[in-house]
XYZ file of C-alpha atoms in Angstrom:
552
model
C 38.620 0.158 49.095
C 37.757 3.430 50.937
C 34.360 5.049 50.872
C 35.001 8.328 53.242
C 36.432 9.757 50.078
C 33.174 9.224 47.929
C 31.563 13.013 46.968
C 27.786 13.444 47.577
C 26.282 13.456 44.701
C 25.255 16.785 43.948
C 28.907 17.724 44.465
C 29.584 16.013 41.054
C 30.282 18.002 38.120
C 27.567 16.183 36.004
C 25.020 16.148 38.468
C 25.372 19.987 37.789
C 25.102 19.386 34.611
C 22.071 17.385 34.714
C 20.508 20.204 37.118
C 21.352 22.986 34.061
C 20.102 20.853 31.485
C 17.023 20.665 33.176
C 16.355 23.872 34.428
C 16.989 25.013 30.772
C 15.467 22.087 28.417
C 14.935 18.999 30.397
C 11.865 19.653 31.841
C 10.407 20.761 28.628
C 11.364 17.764 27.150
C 8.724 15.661 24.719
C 8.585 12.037 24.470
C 6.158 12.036 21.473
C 8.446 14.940 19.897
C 11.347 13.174 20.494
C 10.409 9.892 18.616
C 8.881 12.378 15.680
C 12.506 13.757 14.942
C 14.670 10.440 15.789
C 13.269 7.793 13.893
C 15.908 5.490 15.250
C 15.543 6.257 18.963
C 13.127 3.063 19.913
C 16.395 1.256 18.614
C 18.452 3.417 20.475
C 17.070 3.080 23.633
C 15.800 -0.391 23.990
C 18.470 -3.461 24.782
C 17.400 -6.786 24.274
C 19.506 -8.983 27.310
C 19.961 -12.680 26.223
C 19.867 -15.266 28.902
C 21.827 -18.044 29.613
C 19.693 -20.817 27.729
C 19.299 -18.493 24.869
C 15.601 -16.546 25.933
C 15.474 -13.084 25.244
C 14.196 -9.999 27.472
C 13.892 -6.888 25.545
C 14.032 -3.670 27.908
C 12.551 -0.699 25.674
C 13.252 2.760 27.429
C 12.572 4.712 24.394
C 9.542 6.144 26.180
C 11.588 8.174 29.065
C 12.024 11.544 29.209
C 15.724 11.390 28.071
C 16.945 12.784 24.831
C 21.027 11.949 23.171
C 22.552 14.785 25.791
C 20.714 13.909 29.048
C 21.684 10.487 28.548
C 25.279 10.965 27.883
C 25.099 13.177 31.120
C 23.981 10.178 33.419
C 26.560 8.102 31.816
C 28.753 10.977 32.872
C 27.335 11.074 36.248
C 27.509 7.089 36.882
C 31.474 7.018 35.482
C 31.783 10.138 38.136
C 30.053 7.963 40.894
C 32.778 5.593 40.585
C 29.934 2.987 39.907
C 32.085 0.704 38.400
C 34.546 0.877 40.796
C 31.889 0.440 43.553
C 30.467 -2.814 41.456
C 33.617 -4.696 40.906
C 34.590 -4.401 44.735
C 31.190 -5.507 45.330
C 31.658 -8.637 43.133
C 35.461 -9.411 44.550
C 33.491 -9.959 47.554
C 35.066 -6.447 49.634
C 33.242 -5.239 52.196
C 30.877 -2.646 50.682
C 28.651 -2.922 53.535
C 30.454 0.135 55.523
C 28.421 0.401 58.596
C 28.200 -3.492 59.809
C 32.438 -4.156 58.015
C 30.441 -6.632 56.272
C 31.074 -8.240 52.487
C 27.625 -8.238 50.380
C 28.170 -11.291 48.521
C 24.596 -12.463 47.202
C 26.243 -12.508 43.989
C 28.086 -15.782 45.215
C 25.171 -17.827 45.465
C 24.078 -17.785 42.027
C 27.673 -18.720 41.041
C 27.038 -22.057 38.829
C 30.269 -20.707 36.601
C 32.028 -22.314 39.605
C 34.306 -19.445 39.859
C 36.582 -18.750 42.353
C 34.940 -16.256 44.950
C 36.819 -14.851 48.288
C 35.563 -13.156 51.174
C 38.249 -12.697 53.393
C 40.344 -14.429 51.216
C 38.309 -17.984 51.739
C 36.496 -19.151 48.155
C 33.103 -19.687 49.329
C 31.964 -21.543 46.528
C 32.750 -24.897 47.764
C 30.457 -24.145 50.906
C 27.498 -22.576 48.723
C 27.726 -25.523 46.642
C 27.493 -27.708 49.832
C 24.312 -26.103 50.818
C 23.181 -26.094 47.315
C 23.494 -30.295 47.627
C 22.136 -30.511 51.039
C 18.866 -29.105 49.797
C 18.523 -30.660 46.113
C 18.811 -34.181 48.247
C 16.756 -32.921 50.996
C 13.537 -31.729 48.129
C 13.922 -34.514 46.249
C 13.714 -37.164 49.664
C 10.475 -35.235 50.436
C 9.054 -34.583 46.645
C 9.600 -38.380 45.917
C 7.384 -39.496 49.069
C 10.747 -41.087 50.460
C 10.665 -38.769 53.307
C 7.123 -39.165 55.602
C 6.119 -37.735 58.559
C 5.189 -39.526 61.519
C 2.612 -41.837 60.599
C 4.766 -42.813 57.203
C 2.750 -40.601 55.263
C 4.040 -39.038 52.260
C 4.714 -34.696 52.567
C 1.619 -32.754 51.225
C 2.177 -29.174 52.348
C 4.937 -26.813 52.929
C 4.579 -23.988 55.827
C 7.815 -21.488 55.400
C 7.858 -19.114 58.731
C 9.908 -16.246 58.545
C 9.208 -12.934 57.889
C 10.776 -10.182 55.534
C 13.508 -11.330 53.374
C 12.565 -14.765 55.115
C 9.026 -14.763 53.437
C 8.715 -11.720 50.904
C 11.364 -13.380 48.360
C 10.159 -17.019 48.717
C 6.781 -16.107 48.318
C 6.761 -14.236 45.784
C 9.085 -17.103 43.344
C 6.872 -19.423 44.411
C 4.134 -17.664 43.065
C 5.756 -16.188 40.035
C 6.680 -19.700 39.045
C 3.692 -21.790 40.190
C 3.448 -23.069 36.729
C 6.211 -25.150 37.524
C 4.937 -26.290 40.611
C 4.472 -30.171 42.183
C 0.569 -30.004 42.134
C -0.092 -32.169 44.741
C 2.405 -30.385 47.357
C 0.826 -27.057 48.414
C 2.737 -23.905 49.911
C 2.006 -21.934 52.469
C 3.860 -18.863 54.142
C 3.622 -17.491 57.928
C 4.957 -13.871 58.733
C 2.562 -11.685 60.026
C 2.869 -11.980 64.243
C -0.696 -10.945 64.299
C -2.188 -14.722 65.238
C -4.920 -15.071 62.420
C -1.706 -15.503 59.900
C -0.630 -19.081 61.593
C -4.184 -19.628 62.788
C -5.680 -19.954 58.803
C -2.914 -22.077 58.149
C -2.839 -24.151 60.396
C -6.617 -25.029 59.660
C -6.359 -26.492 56.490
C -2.604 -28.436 56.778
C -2.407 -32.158 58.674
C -0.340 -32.254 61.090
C 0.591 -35.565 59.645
C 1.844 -34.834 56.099
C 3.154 -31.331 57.028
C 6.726 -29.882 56.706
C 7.623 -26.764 58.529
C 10.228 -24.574 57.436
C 11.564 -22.031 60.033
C 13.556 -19.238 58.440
C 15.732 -17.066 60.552
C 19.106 -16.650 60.533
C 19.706 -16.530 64.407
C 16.530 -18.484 65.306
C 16.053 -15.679 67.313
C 13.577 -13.466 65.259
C 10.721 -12.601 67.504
C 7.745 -12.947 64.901
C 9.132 -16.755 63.302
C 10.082 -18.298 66.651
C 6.968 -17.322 68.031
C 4.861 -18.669 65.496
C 7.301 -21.575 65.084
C 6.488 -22.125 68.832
C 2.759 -22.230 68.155
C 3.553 -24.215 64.832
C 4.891 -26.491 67.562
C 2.220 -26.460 70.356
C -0.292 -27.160 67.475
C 1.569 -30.297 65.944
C 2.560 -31.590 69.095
C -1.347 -31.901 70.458
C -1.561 -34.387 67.294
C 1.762 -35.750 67.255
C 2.189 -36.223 70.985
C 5.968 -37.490 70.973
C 8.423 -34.250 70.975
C 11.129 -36.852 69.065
C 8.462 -36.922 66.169
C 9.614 -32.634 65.582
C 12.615 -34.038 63.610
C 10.726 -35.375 60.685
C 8.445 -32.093 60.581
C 10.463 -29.277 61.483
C 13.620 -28.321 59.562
C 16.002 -24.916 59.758
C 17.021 -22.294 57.785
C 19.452 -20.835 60.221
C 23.222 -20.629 61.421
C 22.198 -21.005 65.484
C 22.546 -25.191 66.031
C 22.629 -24.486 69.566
C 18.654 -22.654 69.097
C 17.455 -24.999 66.532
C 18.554 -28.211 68.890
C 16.558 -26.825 71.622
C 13.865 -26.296 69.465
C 14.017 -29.975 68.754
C 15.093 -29.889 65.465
C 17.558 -32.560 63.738
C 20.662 -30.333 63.100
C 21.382 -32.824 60.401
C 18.255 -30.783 58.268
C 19.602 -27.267 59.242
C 20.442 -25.153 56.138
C 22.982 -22.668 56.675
C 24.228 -18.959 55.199
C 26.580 -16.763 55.556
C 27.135 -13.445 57.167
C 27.380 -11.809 53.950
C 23.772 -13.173 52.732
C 21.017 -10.115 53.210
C 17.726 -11.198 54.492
C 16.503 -8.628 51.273
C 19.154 -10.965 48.732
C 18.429 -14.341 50.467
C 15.749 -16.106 48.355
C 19.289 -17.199 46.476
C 20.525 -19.064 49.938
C 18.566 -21.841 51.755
C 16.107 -19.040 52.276
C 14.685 -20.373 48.708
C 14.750 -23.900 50.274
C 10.399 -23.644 50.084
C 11.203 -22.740 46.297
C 13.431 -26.231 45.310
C 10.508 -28.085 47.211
C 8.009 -26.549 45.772
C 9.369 -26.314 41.757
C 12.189 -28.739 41.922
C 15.537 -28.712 42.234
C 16.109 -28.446 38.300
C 14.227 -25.141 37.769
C 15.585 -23.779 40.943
C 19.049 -24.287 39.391
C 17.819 -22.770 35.881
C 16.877 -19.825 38.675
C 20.111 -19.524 39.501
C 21.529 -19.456 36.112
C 19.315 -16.677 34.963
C 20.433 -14.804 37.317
C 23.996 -15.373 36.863
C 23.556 -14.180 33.718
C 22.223 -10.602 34.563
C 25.070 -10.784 36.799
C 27.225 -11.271 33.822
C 25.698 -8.526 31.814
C 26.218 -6.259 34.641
C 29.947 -6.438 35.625
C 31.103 -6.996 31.884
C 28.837 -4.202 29.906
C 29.907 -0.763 29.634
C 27.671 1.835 30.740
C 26.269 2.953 27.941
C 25.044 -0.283 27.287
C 24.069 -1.416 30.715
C 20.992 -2.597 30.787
C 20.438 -2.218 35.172
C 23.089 0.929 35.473
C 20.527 2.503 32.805
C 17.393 1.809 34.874
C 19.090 3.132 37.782
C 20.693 6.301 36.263
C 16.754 6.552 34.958
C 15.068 6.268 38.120
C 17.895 9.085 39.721
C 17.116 11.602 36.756
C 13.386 11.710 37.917
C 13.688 11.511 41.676
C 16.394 14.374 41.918
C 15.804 16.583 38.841
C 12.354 15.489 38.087
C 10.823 15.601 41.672
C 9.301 12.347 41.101
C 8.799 10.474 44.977
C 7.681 7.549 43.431
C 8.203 4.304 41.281
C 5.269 2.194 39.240
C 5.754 -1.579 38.919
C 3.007 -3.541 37.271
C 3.703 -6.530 35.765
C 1.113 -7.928 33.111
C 1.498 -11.124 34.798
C -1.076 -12.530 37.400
C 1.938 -15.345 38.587
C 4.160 -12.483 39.380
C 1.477 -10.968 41.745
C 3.584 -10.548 44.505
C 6.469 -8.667 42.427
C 6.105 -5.235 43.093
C 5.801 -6.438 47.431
C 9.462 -8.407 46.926
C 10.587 -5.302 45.283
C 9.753 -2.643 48.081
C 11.877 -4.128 50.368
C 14.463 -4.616 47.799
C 14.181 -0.826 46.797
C 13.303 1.147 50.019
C 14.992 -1.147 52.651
C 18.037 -0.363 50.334
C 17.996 3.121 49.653
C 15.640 4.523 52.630
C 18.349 6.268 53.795
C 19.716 9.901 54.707
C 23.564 9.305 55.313
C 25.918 8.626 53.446
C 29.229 6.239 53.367
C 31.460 9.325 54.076
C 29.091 9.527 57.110
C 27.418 13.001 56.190
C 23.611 14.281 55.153
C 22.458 14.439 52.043
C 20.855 16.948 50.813
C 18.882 15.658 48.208
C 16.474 12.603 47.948
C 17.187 9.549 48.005
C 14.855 6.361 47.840
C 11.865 6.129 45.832
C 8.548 4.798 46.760
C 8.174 1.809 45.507
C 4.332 0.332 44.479
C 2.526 -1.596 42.323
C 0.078 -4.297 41.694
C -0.700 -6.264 39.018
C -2.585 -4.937 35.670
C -5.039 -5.148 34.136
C -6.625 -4.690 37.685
C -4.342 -1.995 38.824
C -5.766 0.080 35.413
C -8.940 -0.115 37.444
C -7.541 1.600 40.737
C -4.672 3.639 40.542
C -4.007 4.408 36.881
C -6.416 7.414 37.368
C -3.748 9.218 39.125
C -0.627 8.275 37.007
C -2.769 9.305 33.710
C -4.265 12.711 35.084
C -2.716 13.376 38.652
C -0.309 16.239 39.279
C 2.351 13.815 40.061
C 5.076 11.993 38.019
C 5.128 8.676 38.620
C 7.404 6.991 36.275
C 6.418 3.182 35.571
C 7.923 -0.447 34.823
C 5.664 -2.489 32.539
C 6.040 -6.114 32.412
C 4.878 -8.766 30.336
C 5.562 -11.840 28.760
C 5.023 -12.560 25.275
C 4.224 -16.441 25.452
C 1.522 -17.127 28.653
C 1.631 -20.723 30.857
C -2.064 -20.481 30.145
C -2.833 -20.000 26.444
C -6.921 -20.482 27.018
C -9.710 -19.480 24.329
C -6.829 -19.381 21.490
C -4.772 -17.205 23.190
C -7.207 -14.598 23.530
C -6.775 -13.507 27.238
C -2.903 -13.020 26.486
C -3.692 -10.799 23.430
C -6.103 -8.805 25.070
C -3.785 -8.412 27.927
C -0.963 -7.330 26.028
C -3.236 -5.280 23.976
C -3.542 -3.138 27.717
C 0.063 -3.240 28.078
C 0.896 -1.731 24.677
C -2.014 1.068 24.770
C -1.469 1.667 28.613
C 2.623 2.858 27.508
C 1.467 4.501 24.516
C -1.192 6.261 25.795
C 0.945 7.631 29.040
C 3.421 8.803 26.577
C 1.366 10.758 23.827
C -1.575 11.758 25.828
C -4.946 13.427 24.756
C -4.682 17.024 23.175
C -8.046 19.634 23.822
C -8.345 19.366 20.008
C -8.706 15.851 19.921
C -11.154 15.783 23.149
C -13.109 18.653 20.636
C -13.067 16.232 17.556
C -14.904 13.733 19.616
C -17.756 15.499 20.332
C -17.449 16.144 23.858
C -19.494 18.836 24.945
C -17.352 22.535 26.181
C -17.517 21.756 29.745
C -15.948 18.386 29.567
C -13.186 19.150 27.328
C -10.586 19.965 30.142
C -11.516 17.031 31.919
C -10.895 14.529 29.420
C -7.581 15.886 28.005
C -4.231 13.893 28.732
C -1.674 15.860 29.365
C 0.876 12.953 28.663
C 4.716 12.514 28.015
C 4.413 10.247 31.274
C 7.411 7.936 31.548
C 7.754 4.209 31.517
C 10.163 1.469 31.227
C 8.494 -1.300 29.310
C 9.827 -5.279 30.143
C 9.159 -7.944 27.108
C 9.907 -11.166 27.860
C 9.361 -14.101 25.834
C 7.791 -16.546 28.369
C 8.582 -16.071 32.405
C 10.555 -18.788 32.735
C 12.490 -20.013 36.066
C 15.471 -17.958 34.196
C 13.752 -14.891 33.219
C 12.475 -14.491 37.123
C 15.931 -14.761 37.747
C 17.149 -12.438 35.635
C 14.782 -9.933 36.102
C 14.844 -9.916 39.999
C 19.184 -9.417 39.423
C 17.915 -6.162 37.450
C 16.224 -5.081 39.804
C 18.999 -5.597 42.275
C 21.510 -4.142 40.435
C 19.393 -1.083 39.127
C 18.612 -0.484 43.319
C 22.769 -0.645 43.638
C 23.200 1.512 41.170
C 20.645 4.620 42.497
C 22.595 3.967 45.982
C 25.809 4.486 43.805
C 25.202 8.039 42.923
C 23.649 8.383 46.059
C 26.741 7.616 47.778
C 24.927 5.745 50.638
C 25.207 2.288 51.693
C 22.592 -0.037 50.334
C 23.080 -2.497 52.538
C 22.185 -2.037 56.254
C 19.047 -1.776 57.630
C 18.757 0.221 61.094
C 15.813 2.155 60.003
C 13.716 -1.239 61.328
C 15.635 -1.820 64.764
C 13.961 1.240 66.398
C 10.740 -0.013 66.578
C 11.513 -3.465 67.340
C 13.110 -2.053 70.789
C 10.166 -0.245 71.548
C 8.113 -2.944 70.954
C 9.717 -5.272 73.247
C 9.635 -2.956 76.442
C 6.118 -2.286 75.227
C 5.609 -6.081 75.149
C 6.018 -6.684 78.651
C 3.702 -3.602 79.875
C 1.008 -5.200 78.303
C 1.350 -8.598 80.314
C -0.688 -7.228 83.178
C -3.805 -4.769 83.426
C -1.422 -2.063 85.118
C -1.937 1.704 83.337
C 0.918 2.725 82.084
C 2.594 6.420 82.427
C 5.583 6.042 80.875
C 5.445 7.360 77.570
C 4.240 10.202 75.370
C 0.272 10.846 76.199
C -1.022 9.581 72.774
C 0.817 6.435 73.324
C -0.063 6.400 76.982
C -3.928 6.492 76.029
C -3.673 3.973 73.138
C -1.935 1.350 75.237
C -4.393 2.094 78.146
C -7.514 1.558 75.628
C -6.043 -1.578 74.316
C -5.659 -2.845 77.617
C -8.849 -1.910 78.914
C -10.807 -3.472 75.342
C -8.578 -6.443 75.530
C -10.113 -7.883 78.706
């Protein structure tokens, strides 16, 4: 299909709709009134997705600042994005990816339907489903003790080196799903180039009952192969014999020519394809620390999950659509609104590392100022994407989303059933009692009268009044399962796909980090020597001639 012909998206009639209804109603617009005259609108506005294996996930966005009209006008303004359109070349496996001619086909890799999928007019299920085997043998060799390192010792910790879509997505699934976890085999992830990151690790693994797993998809990567290299240097000093790398270093990489010069067996080299974004690879043999880690079985259930958001996604009308509805959501605040940012806390200590995976996922997508017809856009695009965990994150930043001047709409998250049901339960229910009050009270706020009734002395009165109707999204699950991560990380990706949509830029290149890479490595050799440099602007003239001079 052709993209030149794709409008911006304030050309679109209903995105001049949307700006009239705001400017005459839609700013003024009351959550808490809202519900008080619609007594069916938490019904309305909620959808309840079923997964695969029959778990629910109930997605409540009765609290957004949307009333019957504005929402009908987003539907309006996705049909007039041509979002469907966009989505089903997307899942024929086209080549949506404009800038690099390339097919984004992450949507393969969580094909367990078996269906037939072409890029290029080659099904590349049968390959997926080759990798797919390679590693469920692979994990369950090392998981079983079967496979030992050089002394015949069974494998006790997994190092993954790689770095952005390489780490952020494995890390985080590992965490989110460490209840499922082989006890006895620990995890461990190296991205950060700055040395302490290897250094720590490398301290408490044996260089005897440890797997390394070097992610990059060129084995060229500056950050992985150079702490892959000192990965190397380190076991080697133990290990001695360079023929003893095969049975502790493996590949997740296309290069065989870079990973047999490394020294590693190209018979344990997991391979993706072209079409698999670093930001959409924790699906590939990117997730290869995942299988080891949870096992192959819950991996698959992974995989399933997400196929199943999939699913709901290309088959659901709009209306109904539970990611195009997030998305449409998120665009209604950022470009009407004014809203620069996006809240994700999940009520979930195992999915720590959520709202990190998501960042990239969000702003490495939609950070951009172009669009596919290859002009400017004149209106924002790209939220900022944040978040930590709650209840802790109450304790920080909720200061500013209760009482701040800005809008910052917000996801909440939480499961219903917890992995660890101590004391009778009672840490669940008093953490979803937070995640209840925390929506409600964002929503219907704290009137002067009410601050009055309390007995609050005159001169705190202003200070303690909520101004509310504060916007969030609220996420019930029944129990985070291997297939509710799934499906809730293909929400995510499709609600990101969807903003880009009506955005009309391409979501899936990624020049904005090139730049700095390039500058790094001419930096990179100036600093080999004690030589001042002259060569670039005078701030970073001075700070390269300070580092030198302190780094003696």
């Amino acid at each position: 299909m052709s993209f030149s012909s794709f409008s911006l998206g304030s050309d679109l009639p209903a995105w001049k709709k949307l700006q009239a209804i705001y400017d005459a109603s839609g700013k003024d617009l009351s959550v808490k009134d809202l519900f008080a005259s619609d007594p069916a609108r938490f019904s309305k506005f909620s959808h309840t997705f079923t997964n695969y294996d029959g778990s629910k996930i109930l997605f409540d966005f009765s609290k957004n600042i949307v009333d019957d009209e504005v929402f009908s006008s987003l539907v309006d303004l996705a049909k007039q994005a041509e979002i469907e359109k966009l989505r089903d070349a997307l899942f024929a496996g086209e080549k949506v990816n404009t800038t690099e001619d390339r097919a984004v086909y992450h949507v393969a890799l969580r094909n367990q339907s078996n269906k037939v999928m072409k890029v290029d007019n080659v099904d590349v299920t049968p390959e997926v489903n080759r990798v797919l085997a390679h590693m469920k043998e692979f994990s369950e060799q090392v998981r079983s003790g079967s496979w030992t390192g050089y002394t015949g010792k069974a494998i006790k910790s997994i190092v993954n080196i790689g770095i952005g879509g390489s780490d952020l997505g494995p890390v985080m699934v590992t965490e989110a799903l460490k209840a499922y976890a082989k006890r006895d085999l620990s995890a461990y992830f190296v991205s950060n180039i700055d040395g302490t990151h290897i250094a720590e690790v490398l301290r408490v693994v044996d260089p005897e009952t440890t797997l390394f797993l070097v992610a990059s998809k060129t084995f060229t990567t500056a950050e992985t192969c150079t702490n892959a290299n000192t990965a190397k240097k380190w076991f080697l000093e133990a290990a001695k014999d360079p023929a003893h790398i095969a049975k502790h270093f493996v590949a997740l990489s296309t290069n065989a020519t870079e990973v047999a010069k490394f020294g590693i067996d190209t018979k344990n080299m997991f391979e993706f394809e072209n079409w698999v974004g670093g930001r959409y690879s924790v699906w590939s043999a990117i997730g290869l620390s995942v299988i080891l880690y949870i096992g192959y079985d819950n991996f698959e259930q992974f995989l399933k999950g997400a196929e199943a958001m999939d699913k709901h996604f290309a088959d659901t009308a709009l209306e109904q659509n539970i990611p195009a509805i997030g998305g449409l959501l998120s665009v209604w605040y950022n470009n009407f609104f004014g809203a620069q940012t996006h809240l994700v806390a999940p009520f979930d200590q195992y999915m720590h590392r959520f709202p990190a995976y998501l960042q990239q996922l969000s702003m490495e997508s939609n950070g951009k100022s172009i669009t596919r017809a290859n002009e400017k856009v004149t209106y924002s695009t790209g939220a900022i994407l944040f978040g930590e965990p709650a209840t802790n994150s109450q304790h920080s930043f909720f200061q500013l989303v209760h009482q701040g001047t800005k809008l910052i709409p917000a996801d909440f998250i939480l499961a219903a059933q917890s992995h660890n049901p101590i004391e009778g339960n009672l840490h669940q229910r008093m953490l979803a009692s937070n995640f209840f009050a925390q929506a409600e009270a964002l929503m219907v706020g704290k009137t002067p009268e009410q601050v009055v009734a309390e007995g609050n002395p005159p001169k705190l009165v202003p200070h303690k009044v909520f101004s509310g109707n504060r916007p969030t999204t609220n996420i019930l699950c029944q129990k985070i399962t291997p297939a509710t991560l799934g499906a809730l990380i293909v929400y995510y990706e499709h609600l990101t796909f969807t903003e880009g949509a009506v955005w009309n830029i391409n979501s899936y290149d990624q020049f904005g980090v090139e730049l700095g890479k390039v500058l790094a490595k001419s930096i990179g050799a100036e600093l080999n020597d004690k030589a001042e440099v002259s060569t670039h602007d005078a701030s970073t003239n001075g700070l390269i001639n300070q580092f030198k001079a302190w780094a003696e």
